[in-house]
Coordinates of C-alpha atoms and ligand atoms in Angstrom, one line a residue:
Chain A
M1 CA 31.5 6.8 -8.4
S2 CA 28.8 6.1 -6.0
V3 CA 27.4 9.1 -4.2
T4 CA 27.6 7.9 -0.6
Q5 CA 25.0 9.3 1.8
A6 CA 25.5 9.5 5.3
P7 CA 22.3 8.7 7.4
P8 CA 20.6 12.1 8.2
A9 CA 21.1 13.6 11.5
R10 CA 18.3 13.2 14.1
R11 CA 15.6 15.4 12.8
D12 CA 14.0 16.2 16.2
T13 CA 16.1 19.2 17.3
A14 CA 15.1 21.1 20.4
G15 CA 13.6 24.0 18.4
R16 CA 11.5 21.7 16.1
D17 CA 10.2 20.1 19.3
T18 CA 8.8 23.2 20.8
V19 CA 7.3 24.2 17.5
R20 CA 5.8 20.8 17.3
R21 CA 4.3 21.1 20.7
I22 CA 2.8 24.4 20.1
G23 CA 1.4 22.9 16.8
Q24 CA 0.0 19.9 18.7
W25 CA -1.5 22.4 21.2
S26 CA -3.2 24.6 18.7
Q27 CA -4.5 21.5 17.1
H28 CA -6.5 20.6 20.1
L29 CA -7.8 24.2 20.5
P30 CA -10.6 24.0 18.1
P31 CA -12.4 21.1 19.6
V32 CA -12.1 22.4 23.0
L33 CA -13.4 25.8 22.0
G34 CA -16.3 24.2 20.2
L35 CA -17.1 22.1 23.2
A36 CA -17.0 25.2 25.5
A37 CA -19.2 27.3 23.1
A38 CA -21.8 24.3 23.0
V39 CA -21.9 24.1 26.8
A40 CA -22.2 27.9 27.2
L41 CA -25.0 28.0 24.7
W42 CA -26.7 25.4 26.6
W43 CA -26.3 27.2 29.9
A44 CA -27.6 30.3 28.3
V45 CA -30.7 28.5 27.0
T46 CA -31.6 27.1 30.5
V47 CA -31.1 30.6 32.2
V48 CA -32.7 32.8 29.6
F49 CA -35.8 30.7 28.9
E50 CA -36.0 29.5 32.6
V51 CA -36.4 25.9 31.5
E52 CA -37.7 23.4 34.1
S53 CA -34.8 21.2 35.0
F54 CA -36.9 18.0 34.2
I55 CA -37.1 19.2 30.7
L56 CA -33.6 20.7 30.3
P57 CA -31.3 20.5 33.3
S58 CA -28.4 23.2 33.2
P59 CA -24.9 22.1 32.7
L60 CA -24.3 22.7 36.4
Q61 CA -27.0 20.3 37.5
V62 CA -25.5 17.7 35.2
A63 CA -22.2 18.1 36.8
Q64 CA -23.4 17.9 40.1
T65 CA -25.1 14.7 39.2
L66 CA -21.9 13.4 37.6
V67 CA -20.2 14.0 40.9
E68 CA -22.9 12.9 43.3
D69 CA -23.7 9.6 41.5
A70 CA -20.2 8.9 40.4
D71 CA -20.1 5.5 41.7
Y72 CA -23.4 4.4 40.2
L73 CA -22.5 6.0 36.8
W74 CA -19.0 4.4 36.8
D75 CA -20.4 1.0 37.5
N76 CA -22.8 1.3 34.6
T77 CA -20.2 2.6 32.3
L78 CA -17.9 -0.2 33.0
V79 CA -21.0 -2.5 32.0
T80 CA -21.5 -0.8 28.7
L81 CA -17.8 -0.6 28.1
W82 CA -17.5 -4.3 28.6
E83 CA -20.4 -5.3 26.3
T84 CA -19.1 -2.9 23.6
L85 CA -15.5 -4.4 23.7
L86 CA -16.7 -8.0 23.7
G87 CA -19.1 -7.4 20.8
F88 CA -16.5 -5.4 19.1
L89 CA -13.7 -8.3 19.5
L90 CA -16.2 -10.9 18.5
A91 CA -17.0 -9.0 15.3
I92 CA -13.2 -8.9 14.5
V93 CA -12.8 -12.6 15.2
V94 CA -15.7 -13.5 12.9
G95 CA -15.7 -10.8 10.4
V96 CA -11.9 -10.7 9.4
P97 CA -11.9 -14.5 8.6
L98 CA -15.1 -14.1 6.7
A99 CA -13.7 -11.4 4.7
L100 CA -10.7 -13.7 3.7
V101 CA -13.0 -16.4 2.7
V102 CA -15.3 -14.2 0.7
T103 CA -12.3 -12.6 -1.2
A104 CA -10.8 -16.0 -1.7
S105 CA -13.6 -16.9 -4.3
R106 CA -15.8 -14.9 -6.5
M107 CA -18.5 -17.5 -6.1
L108 CA -18.5 -17.3 -2.4
E109 CA -18.5 -13.4 -2.6
R110 CA -21.5 -13.6 -4.7
T111 CA -23.3 -16.0 -2.3
V112 CA -22.4 -14.2 0.9
Y113 CA -22.7 -10.4 0.0
P114 CA -26.4 -10.3 -0.6
L115 CA -27.0 -12.0 2.8
L116 CA -24.6 -9.7 4.5
L117 CA -26.4 -6.7 2.8
M118 CA -29.7 -7.9 4.0
L119 CA -28.5 -8.5 7.3
N120 CA -27.1 -5.1 7.5
A121 CA -30.4 -3.6 6.4
V122 CA -32.3 -5.0 9.2
P123 CA -32.8 -2.2 11.8
K124 CA -30.9 -3.1 14.8
V125 CA -33.5 -1.3 17.1
A126 CA -36.0 -4.0 16.0
V127 CA -33.7 -6.8 16.6
A128 CA -33.0 -5.8 20.2
P129 CA -36.4 -7.0 21.8
L130 CA -36.2 -10.3 19.6
L131 CA -32.7 -11.0 21.2
V132 CA -34.2 -10.6 24.5
V133 CA -36.8 -13.1 23.7
W134 CA -34.2 -15.5 22.3
M135 CA -31.2 -14.9 24.6
G136 CA -32.9 -13.7 27.8
F137 CA -32.0 -10.7 30.1
G138 CA -28.2 -11.1 30.6
Q139 CA -25.3 -9.6 29.0
F140 CA -25.1 -11.9 26.0
P141 CA -27.9 -10.3 23.7
K142 CA -26.2 -6.9 24.3
V143 CA -22.9 -8.3 23.1
F144 CA -24.6 -10.0 20.3
L145 CA -26.2 -6.7 19.1
V146 CA -23.0 -5.1 19.4
F147 CA -21.5 -7.7 17.3
L148 CA -24.3 -7.3 14.6
V149 CA -23.5 -3.6 14.4
C150 CA -19.9 -3.9 14.1
F151 CA -19.5 -6.9 11.9
F152 CA -20.8 -5.4 8.6
P153 CA -18.2 -2.4 8.3
I154 CA -15.4 -4.8 9.4
V155 CA -16.1 -7.4 6.8
I156 CA -16.7 -4.8 3.9
S157 CA -13.6 -2.8 4.7
T158 CA -11.3 -5.8 5.0
A159 CA -12.7 -7.4 1.9
A160 CA -12.3 -4.2 0.1
G161 CA -8.6 -3.9 1.4
L162 CA -7.9 -7.4 0.3
S163 CA -9.2 -7.1 -3.2
S164 CA -7.7 -3.6 -4.0
T165 CA -4.0 -4.5 -3.6
Q166 CA -1.9 -2.0 -5.5
A167 CA -1.4 -3.5 -8.9
D168 CA 2.5 -2.9 -9.0
L169 CA 2.7 -5.0 -5.7
V170 CA 0.7 -7.9 -7.2
E171 CA 2.9 -7.6 -10.3
L172 CA 6.1 -7.8 -8.0
G173 CA 4.9 -11.0 -6.5
R174 CA 4.0 -12.6 -9.8
S175 CA 7.6 -11.6 -11.1
L176 CA 9.0 -13.5 -8.1
K177 CA 7.1 -16.5 -8.8
M178 CA 5.1 -16.3 -5.4
N179 CA 2.4 -18.9 -4.9
W180 CA -1.0 -18.1 -3.7
W181 CA -0.2 -18.3 0.0
Q182 CA 3.1 -16.3 -0.3
T183 CA 1.3 -13.5 -2.2
F184 CA -1.6 -13.5 0.5
R185 CA 0.9 -13.5 3.4
M186 CA 3.6 -11.2 2.2
I187 CA 1.5 -8.8 0.1
R188 CA -2.2 -8.9 0.1
M189 CA -2.9 -9.3 3.9
P190 CA -0.4 -6.5 5.1
A191 CA -1.6 -4.3 2.3
A192 CA -5.2 -4.7 3.6
V193 CA -4.5 -3.6 7.1
P194 CA -4.9 0.2 6.5
Q195 CA -8.4 -0.6 5.1
L196 CA -9.2 -2.8 8.1
F197 CA -8.6 0.0 10.4
V198 CA -11.0 2.2 8.5
G199 CA -13.5 -0.5 9.2
L200 CA -12.5 -0.8 12.9
K201 CA -12.9 3.0 13.5
L202 CA -16.2 3.0 11.9
A203 CA -17.2 -0.2 13.9
I204 CA -16.1 1.1 17.3
T205 CA -18.3 4.2 17.2
L206 CA -21.3 2.1 16.0
A207 CA -20.5 -0.3 18.9
V208 CA -21.3 2.0 21.6
I209 CA -24.5 3.0 19.9
G210 CA -25.3 -0.7 19.6
A211 CA -24.7 -1.5 23.3
V212 CA -27.1 1.5 24.2
I213 CA -29.9 0.1 22.0
A214 CA -29.6 -3.3 23.5
E215 CA -29.6 -1.9 27.0
F216 CA -32.9 0.0 26.0
V217 CA -34.8 -3.3 26.4
G218 CA -34.6 -5.9 29.0
A219 CA -31.7 -4.5 30.9
T220 CA -31.0 -3.9 34.5
E221 CA -27.6 -2.2 34.0
G222 CA -25.5 -0.3 31.6
L223 CA -25.6 3.4 30.6
G224 CA -28.5 2.6 28.2
Y225 CA -30.4 1.3 31.1
V226 CA -29.6 4.4 33.2
I227 CA -31.1 6.7 30.5
V228 CA -34.3 4.7 30.2
A229 CA -34.7 4.4 34.1
S230 CA -34.0 8.1 34.7
G231 CA -36.6 9.1 31.9
A232 CA -39.2 7.0 33.9
S233 CA -38.5 9.1 37.0
A234 CA -38.0 12.3 35.3
D235 CA -34.4 12.6 36.5
T236 CA -33.3 14.3 33.3
A237 CA -29.8 15.4 34.8
L238 CA -29.1 11.8 35.3
A239 CA -30.0 10.9 31.7
F240 CA -27.8 13.8 30.6
A241 CA -25.0 12.7 32.6
A242 CA -25.3 9.1 31.2
M243 CA -25.3 10.5 27.7
I244 CA -22.3 12.6 28.3
L245 CA -20.4 9.5 29.5
L246 CA -21.4 7.7 26.5
G247 CA -20.1 10.3 24.3
V248 CA -16.9 10.4 26.2
L249 CA -16.6 6.6 25.9
S250 CA -17.3 6.7 22.3
V251 CA -14.6 9.4 21.7
V252 CA -11.9 7.7 23.9
L253 CA -12.6 4.2 22.2
F254 CA -12.2 5.9 18.8
Y255 CA -9.0 7.5 19.6
L256 CA -7.7 4.3 21.2
T257 CA -8.4 2.4 17.9
A258 CA -6.6 5.3 15.9
A259 CA -3.6 5.0 18.3
V260 CA -3.6 1.2 17.8
E261 CA -3.5 2.0 14.0
R262 CA -0.6 4.4 14.2
F263 CA 1.3 1.8 16.3
F264 CA 0.7 -1.0 13.8
V265 CA 0.6 0.8 10.5
P266 CA 2.9 3.8 10.8
W267 CA 3.4 3.7 7.0
A268 CA -0.4 4.1 6.1
D269 CA -1.4 7.0 3.9
R270 CA 2.1 7.8 3.1
S271 CA 3.2 5.8 0.2
Chain B
M1 CA 21.6 -15.1 -23.5
I2 CA 18.3 -13.8 -24.6
G3 CA 16.7 -15.0 -27.8
I4 CA 13.6 -13.3 -29.3
R5 CA 12.1 -14.8 -32.3
N6 CA 9.5 -13.3 -34.6
V7 CA 7.6 -12.3 -31.6
S8 CA 4.2 -10.7 -32.0
Q9 CA 1.8 -9.6 -29.3
V10 CA -1.9 -8.8 -30.1
Y11 CA -4.3 -7.5 -27.2
R12 CA -7.7 -8.2 -27.6
T13 CA -9.8 -5.5 -26.2
R14 CA -13.6 -4.5 -26.2
A15 CA -12.6 -1.6 -28.5
G16 CA -10.9 -4.2 -30.9
D17 CA -7.6 -5.7 -31.4
V18 CA -4.4 -3.8 -30.6
E19 CA -1.2 -4.9 -32.3
A20 CA 1.5 -4.2 -29.9
L21 CA 4.4 -5.8 -31.4
R22 CA 4.8 -7.5 -34.9
E23 CA 7.5 -10.0 -35.8
V24 CA 10.1 -8.7 -33.4
S25 CA 13.5 -10.6 -33.3
L26 CA 16.3 -9.8 -31.3
D27 CA 19.4 -11.5 -29.8
V28 CA 21.2 -10.3 -26.8
A29 CA 24.7 -11.8 -26.0
D30 CA 25.8 -12.9 -22.5
G31 CA 26.9 -9.7 -20.6
E32 CA 25.5 -7.4 -23.1
F33 CA 23.6 -4.2 -22.2
V34 CA 20.9 -3.4 -24.7
A35 CA 18.7 -0.4 -24.3
I36 CA 15.3 -0.3 -26.1
V37 CA 13.9 3.1 -27.2
G38 CA 10.9 4.0 -28.9
R39 CA 7.8 6.4 -28.6
S40 CA 5.2 5.9 -26.1
G41 CA 2.9 2.9 -27.0
C42 CA 5.3 1.1 -29.3
G43 CA 5.4 -1.8 -27.3
K44 CA 8.5 -1.4 -25.2
S45 CA 6.9 -2.7 -22.0
S46 CA 5.0 -5.4 -23.7
L47 CA 8.4 -6.8 -25.0
L48 CA 10.0 -6.6 -21.7
R49 CA 7.0 -8.2 -19.9
L50 CA 7.2 -11.1 -22.5
V51 CA 10.8 -11.7 -21.7
A52 CA 10.1 -11.7 -18.1
G53 CA 7.4 -14.4 -18.5
L54 CA 4.7 -12.1 -17.1
Q55 CA 2.5 -12.5 -20.2
T56 CA 2.6 -14.8 -23.2
A57 CA 3.1 -13.7 -26.7
T58 CA 0.5 -14.2 -29.3
S59 CA 3.3 -15.9 -31.5
G60 CA 6.9 -16.4 -31.7
E61 CA 9.2 -17.7 -29.1
I62 CA 11.6 -16.3 -26.3
T63 CA 14.4 -18.2 -24.8
V64 CA 16.7 -17.1 -21.9
A65 CA 19.8 -19.0 -21.4
G66 CA 18.7 -21.5 -23.9
T67 CA 15.4 -22.4 -22.2
P68 CA 12.0 -21.2 -23.6
I69 CA 10.1 -18.7 -21.3
R70 CA 7.0 -20.2 -19.7
G71 CA 6.5 -18.1 -16.8
P72 CA 8.5 -15.8 -14.4
R73 CA 11.9 -17.4 -13.5
Q74 CA 14.4 -17.1 -10.7
D75 CA 17.2 -16.3 -13.1
I76 CA 15.5 -13.2 -14.5
G77 CA 15.3 -10.2 -12.5
F78 CA 12.6 -7.5 -13.2
M79 CA 12.9 -3.9 -12.2
F80 CA 9.7 -1.7 -12.4
Q81 CA 9.2 1.8 -13.4
R82 CA 8.0 2.7 -9.8
P83 CA 9.9 1.2 -6.9
A84 CA 7.0 -1.1 -5.8
L85 CA 8.5 -1.6 -2.3
L86 CA 6.3 -3.0 0.3
P87 CA 5.7 -0.1 2.5
W88 CA 5.5 -2.1 5.7
R89 CA 8.9 -3.8 5.3
S90 CA 12.1 -2.0 6.2
V91 CA 14.6 -1.2 3.5
I92 CA 16.7 -4.4 4.2
D93 CA 13.7 -6.7 4.4
N94 CA 12.5 -5.4 1.0
V95 CA 15.7 -6.3 -0.5
M96 CA 15.7 -9.5 1.1
L97 CA 12.2 -10.3 -0.1
P98 CA 13.1 -12.4 -3.4
L99 CA 15.5 -14.6 -1.3
E100 CA 12.8 -15.0 1.3
V101 CA 10.5 -16.2 -1.5
F102 CA 13.4 -18.6 -2.9
K103 CA 13.9 -19.9 0.7
V104 CA 17.6 -18.9 0.7
D105 CA 19.1 -18.9 4.0
R106 CA 18.4 -15.7 6.0
R107 CA 21.9 -15.0 7.0
V108 CA 23.3 -15.4 3.5
A109 CA 20.5 -13.1 2.3
R110 CA 21.2 -10.5 5.0
T111 CA 24.8 -10.4 4.1
R112 CA 24.2 -10.0 0.4
A113 CA 21.5 -7.4 1.0
H114 CA 24.1 -5.4 3.2
E115 CA 26.6 -5.6 0.2
L116 CA 24.2 -4.4 -2.3
L117 CA 23.0 -1.5 -0.1
D118 CA 26.6 -0.4 0.4
L119 CA 27.2 -0.5 -3.2
V120 CA 24.5 1.9 -4.0
G121 CA 25.5 4.1 -1.1
L122 CA 22.6 3.3 1.3
N123 CA 24.3 1.7 4.3
G124 CA 22.9 3.0 7.4
F125 CA 19.3 3.2 6.0
D126 CA 18.5 -0.5 6.2
K127 CA 16.1 -0.2 9.2
R128 CA 14.1 2.6 7.5
L129 CA 10.6 2.2 6.1
P130 CA 10.3 3.2 2.4
H131 CA 8.1 6.3 3.1
E132 CA 11.1 7.7 4.9
L133 CA 13.1 7.7 1.9
S134 CA 13.3 9.8 -1.3
G135 CA 12.3 8.6 -4.6
G136 CA 15.8 8.4 -5.8
M137 CA 16.7 6.2 -2.7
Q138 CA 13.5 4.0 -3.0
Q139 CA 14.5 3.3 -6.7
R140 CA 18.0 2.2 -5.4
V141 CA 16.5 -0.1 -3.1
S142 CA 14.4 -1.5 -5.9
L143 CA 17.4 -2.0 -7.9
C144 CA 19.2 -3.8 -4.9
R145 CA 16.0 -5.9 -4.7
A146 CA 16.2 -7.0 -8.5
L147 CA 20.0 -7.8 -8.1
I148 CA 19.9 -9.8 -4.9
Q149 CA 18.8 -13.1 -6.6
Q150 CA 21.8 -12.8 -8.8
P151 CA 19.7 -12.9 -12.0
R152 CA 21.5 -14.0 -15.3
V153 CA 19.4 -11.5 -17.0
L154 CA 18.2 -8.1 -15.6
L155 CA 15.1 -6.5 -17.2
M156 CA 14.5 -2.9 -16.6
D157 CA 11.3 -0.9 -17.6
E158 CA 12.0 2.8 -17.5
P159 CA 13.6 2.4 -14.0
F160 CA 14.6 6.1 -13.5
S161 CA 11.6 7.7 -15.4
A162 CA 10.0 8.8 -12.4
L163 CA 13.1 10.7 -10.9
D164 CA 14.3 14.3 -11.3
A165 CA 17.0 14.8 -13.9
L166 CA 20.0 14.9 -11.5
T167 CA 19.0 11.8 -9.5
R168 CA 18.5 10.2 -12.7
A169 CA 22.1 11.1 -13.8
D170 CA 23.4 9.6 -10.5
L171 CA 21.7 6.4 -10.9
T172 CA 22.7 6.1 -14.4
V173 CA 26.4 6.5 -13.4
E174 CA 25.6 4.0 -10.7
L175 CA 24.2 1.5 -12.9
Q176 CA 27.0 1.8 -15.4
R177 CA 29.4 1.0 -12.6
L178 CA 27.4 -2.0 -11.4
Q179 CA 27.3 -3.3 -14.9
M180 CA 31.0 -3.0 -15.4
K181 CA 31.5 -4.9 -12.3
H182 CA 29.1 -7.7 -12.6
A183 CA 28.8 -7.9 -16.4
S184 CA 25.2 -9.1 -16.2
T185 CA 22.9 -9.2 -19.3
V186 CA 20.5 -6.3 -19.1
L187 CA 17.6 -5.3 -21.3
F188 CA 16.8 -1.6 -20.6
V189 CA 13.6 0.1 -21.6
T190 CA 14.0 4.0 -21.6
H191 CA 12.6 7.1 -23.2
S192 CA 15.8 9.0 -22.8
V193 CA 18.2 8.8 -25.6
D194 CA 21.0 10.1 -23.2
E195 CA 20.5 7.1 -20.8
A196 CA 20.5 4.8 -23.7
V197 CA 23.9 5.9 -25.2
L198 CA 25.5 6.3 -21.7
L199 CA 24.6 2.6 -20.7
A200 CA 24.1 0.5 -23.7
D201 CA 26.4 -1.6 -26.0
R202 CA 23.6 -1.5 -28.5
V203 CA 20.4 0.6 -28.8
V204 CA 17.3 -1.1 -30.3
V205 CA 14.9 1.5 -31.9
L206 CA 11.2 0.4 -32.1
S207 CA 8.7 1.9 -34.2
P208 CA 5.1 2.4 -33.2
R209 CA 1.8 1.1 -34.3
P210 CA 2.5 -1.7 -34.6
G211 CA 5.6 -2.2 -32.6
R212 CA 8.5 -3.2 -35.0
L213 CA 12.2 -3.2 -34.8
R214 CA 13.3 -0.3 -36.8
Q215 CA 17.2 -0.1 -36.3
I216 CA 19.8 -1.2 -34.2
V217 CA 22.6 1.2 -33.3
E218 CA 26.0 0.1 -31.9
V219 CA 27.5 2.3 -29.2
D220 CA 31.1 1.6 -29.6
V221 CA 32.3 3.8 -26.9
A222 CA 34.6 2.9 -24.2
R223 CA 33.4 3.1 -20.5
P224 CA 33.0 4.7 -18.2
R225 CA 31.1 7.0 -20.2
S226 CA 29.8 10.5 -19.5
L227 CA 27.9 13.3 -21.2
G228 CA 30.2 15.7 -19.6
H229 CA 33.2 17.3 -21.0
D230 CA 35.3 14.4 -21.8
G231 CA 36.8 12.6 -24.6
H232 CA 33.7 10.5 -25.5
S233 CA 31.2 13.4 -25.7
A234 CA 31.8 13.9 -29.4
A235 CA 31.1 10.2 -30.3
L236 CA 28.2 10.2 -27.9
G237 CA 26.9 13.4 -29.3
E238 CA 26.8 12.0 -32.7
L239 CA 25.0 8.9 -31.7
R240 CA 22.5 10.9 -29.6
A241 CA 21.7 13.0 -32.7
R242 CA 21.2 10.0 -34.8
L243 CA 18.8 8.3 -32.2
H244 CA 17.0 11.4 -31.8
D245 CA 16.4 11.7 -35.6
L246 CA 15.2 8.1 -35.8
L247 CA 12.7 8.7 -32.9
M248 CA 11.4 11.8 -34.3
T249 CA 10.8 10.8 -37.9
T250 CA 8.1 8.1 -38.7
E251 CA 9.2 6.8 -42.0
E252 CA 8.8 3.2 -42.9
V253 CA 11.0 0.4 -41.7
T254 CA 14.3 0.6 -43.4
R255 CA 16.2 -2.6 -43.6
Ligands
ATP301 N1 -3.0 -5.3 -21.2 C1 -3.1 -4.5 -22.2 N2 -4.5 -4.6 -22.8 C2 -4.7 -3.9 -24.1 N3 -3.9 -3.1 -24.5 C3 -2.7 -3.2 -24.1 C4 -2.3 -3.7 -22.9 N4 -0.9 -3.5 -22.6 C5 -0.5 -2.6 -23.5 N5 -1.6 -2.4 -24.4 C6 -1.5 -1.6 -25.7 O1 -0.3 -2.1 -26.5 C7 0.5 -0.9 -26.9 C8 1.9 -1.0 -26.5 O2 2.0 -0.8 -25.0 P1 3.2 -0.8 -24.3 O3 2.8 -0.6 -22.8 O4 4.0 -2.1 -24.4 O5 3.9 0.5 -24.8 P2 5.3 1.2 -24.4 O6 6.1 1.4 -25.3 O7 5.8 0.6 -23.0 O8 4.6 2.6 -23.9 P3 5.2 3.6 -22.9 O9 6.5 4.2 -23.5 O10 4.1 4.8 -22.9 O11 5.3 2.8 -21.7 C9 -0.2 0.3 -26.6 O12 -1.1 0.8 -27.6 C10 -1.1 -0.1 -25.5 O13 -2.3 0.6 -25.4
MG302 MG1 5.9 1.2 -21.0

C-alpha cells in the first residue's frame, strides 16, 4: 500500500543553528579582511611616502572629516539616495511594461531593440550637460539620468526572462488549454521574476554611478557635487569621505535589492 | 476509449524528413491500461503527444471517447517525464492548477487536491514549495495534478524514468493501486519492461526507424502484481523475458 510519509521534523535544531551562525560569520570574514587590508595599505602609503594630504589624505584624516562634516555629508547622501531611488523606480515602472510589450510581438521587438541599443550606447557622461540644458538645474535631470542608466538592463533582463520560459512549463500550459493571458499570468510572468532581479541588481549599482555623473554638472547638492566642490578647494579628504559614502550607499542598495529578491523569489536558483 | 487509426508522423527538419511513426493503429478499451515500450527514438513520445493533442499527425486519425482530437482537451490528462511543477506555487496550488484554469470552484478544487495528496502519501506537505521536496515526491505531486481534472484518459510519458530504482518501484505500486481504484484508461510510455508487465493489461511494442507497431503482448495476470516472491512471478518473468527479446532483436515486423 502507499508509503505514508510524515512531514519531516523541524530541521533547525539548536546544534545546526550554531553551526550555521559560525558559517555565516566566517562568510563575512573575507570581505572584512579585504577591506582592512586595503585601508592598512592606504595608510602605509601615506606614511611611508609622506604624501601631502591634498594629494592623498590618510585614512585617519578621512575618518576625521566623516565625523566633523557628518551633517553636511548626511544631507548630501540623502539627496543622492533620493535621486537614485526615484530614477531606479521610474526605470522599473517604464522598463518592465516595455519588456512585456517587446516580447509580446516579434515585430515590435525588432523595431524597438535597435533603438534601445543605440540609446544605451550613448555615453551618459555626454548626456548629463545636455540634460541640464533641457531640464534645468533641479533634481529632475539627475533622476532622469539615473533612469537612463537603469532602464536598459531592466528591459533586457525582463525581456530575456519572459522569452526563456522553461519549455516543459510552456508545454504544461498547452496541455491544460491555457489561453495567452492565462499562460502569461500563471507561467511566463512569474517565471521571469528571477531574471528581472538579475537586471535590478545590475541597475541599482549603475544607478548610483548615474546619479553622481549627473551631479557633476549643474548641481548644488548631492555627493557628486561634494566631490567636485571639494576638488576645487583642494579639500581632498572631503572628496574621499564622499566617495566612501558612495561606495557604502551602493553596497547597501545592492544588498537591499538582493534581500527583496530572497523575500519574493525564495525558489530561484533551486529548481 | 482511444482509437488510433493509421497514424503517421513525419517531422520536417533542416537535415531532411524524419519518419517518426508509420501507419500505427491501436484501440484502447475503456478502463484499460496499455503500456508502450520501444527503443529510444521509436516514436513513443510522438504517439502520446498526438493523442494529447499537443501536435497534429501527418496523416491518420485519433479519437478519444468517440470525438476526434483537435487539440488539448480537458478530459485528457498528461503527465510529463519531468515533474514540471511551477516552482513559485506551493504543492497544493500546483495540484489545483488545472481546476483553476478550468474555472472550477476553489473549495471543490481544494477538497479534491487534499484527497489526492492523501492518496499518494503527501498529506502535510501541501504548503511546501516544490524545491523542498525530493524528486519522487515532486513526481507524486505531478501525478496528483494530472488526476485532479478527473480525466477519462490519462497519458503518461516515462513518468518515473528520472527517479531512482526504489522510488520508482514505490510509485509503480502506487499507480497500480490508483488504477485498480479508479479504473481510468491509461496510456503509459516506458523504457522499463518491469514497469510495463507490472502495470499494463496489454503491452504495445514499437519498432524503431520508422516507428511501427511490432507486437501487442497481453498481460493476463491478476492484480495486485509484484515482482517479488509471490505467485505471479513465474508468469510475469516469462512475459518479461519475451518483451526483453522483442526489444533487443530488430527483425522485421511480424504479423
Ligand atoms: N519536434 C521534432 N522535430 C524533429 N524531429 C523530431 C521531433 N520530435 C521527435 N523527433 C524525431 O522523431 C523520432 C521519434 O521521437 P520520439 O521523441 O517520439 O521518440 P521516443 O520513442 O519518445 O524516444 P525516447 O525513448 O528517447 O524518449 C526521433 O528520431 C526524433 O529525433
Ligand atoms: Mg520520449
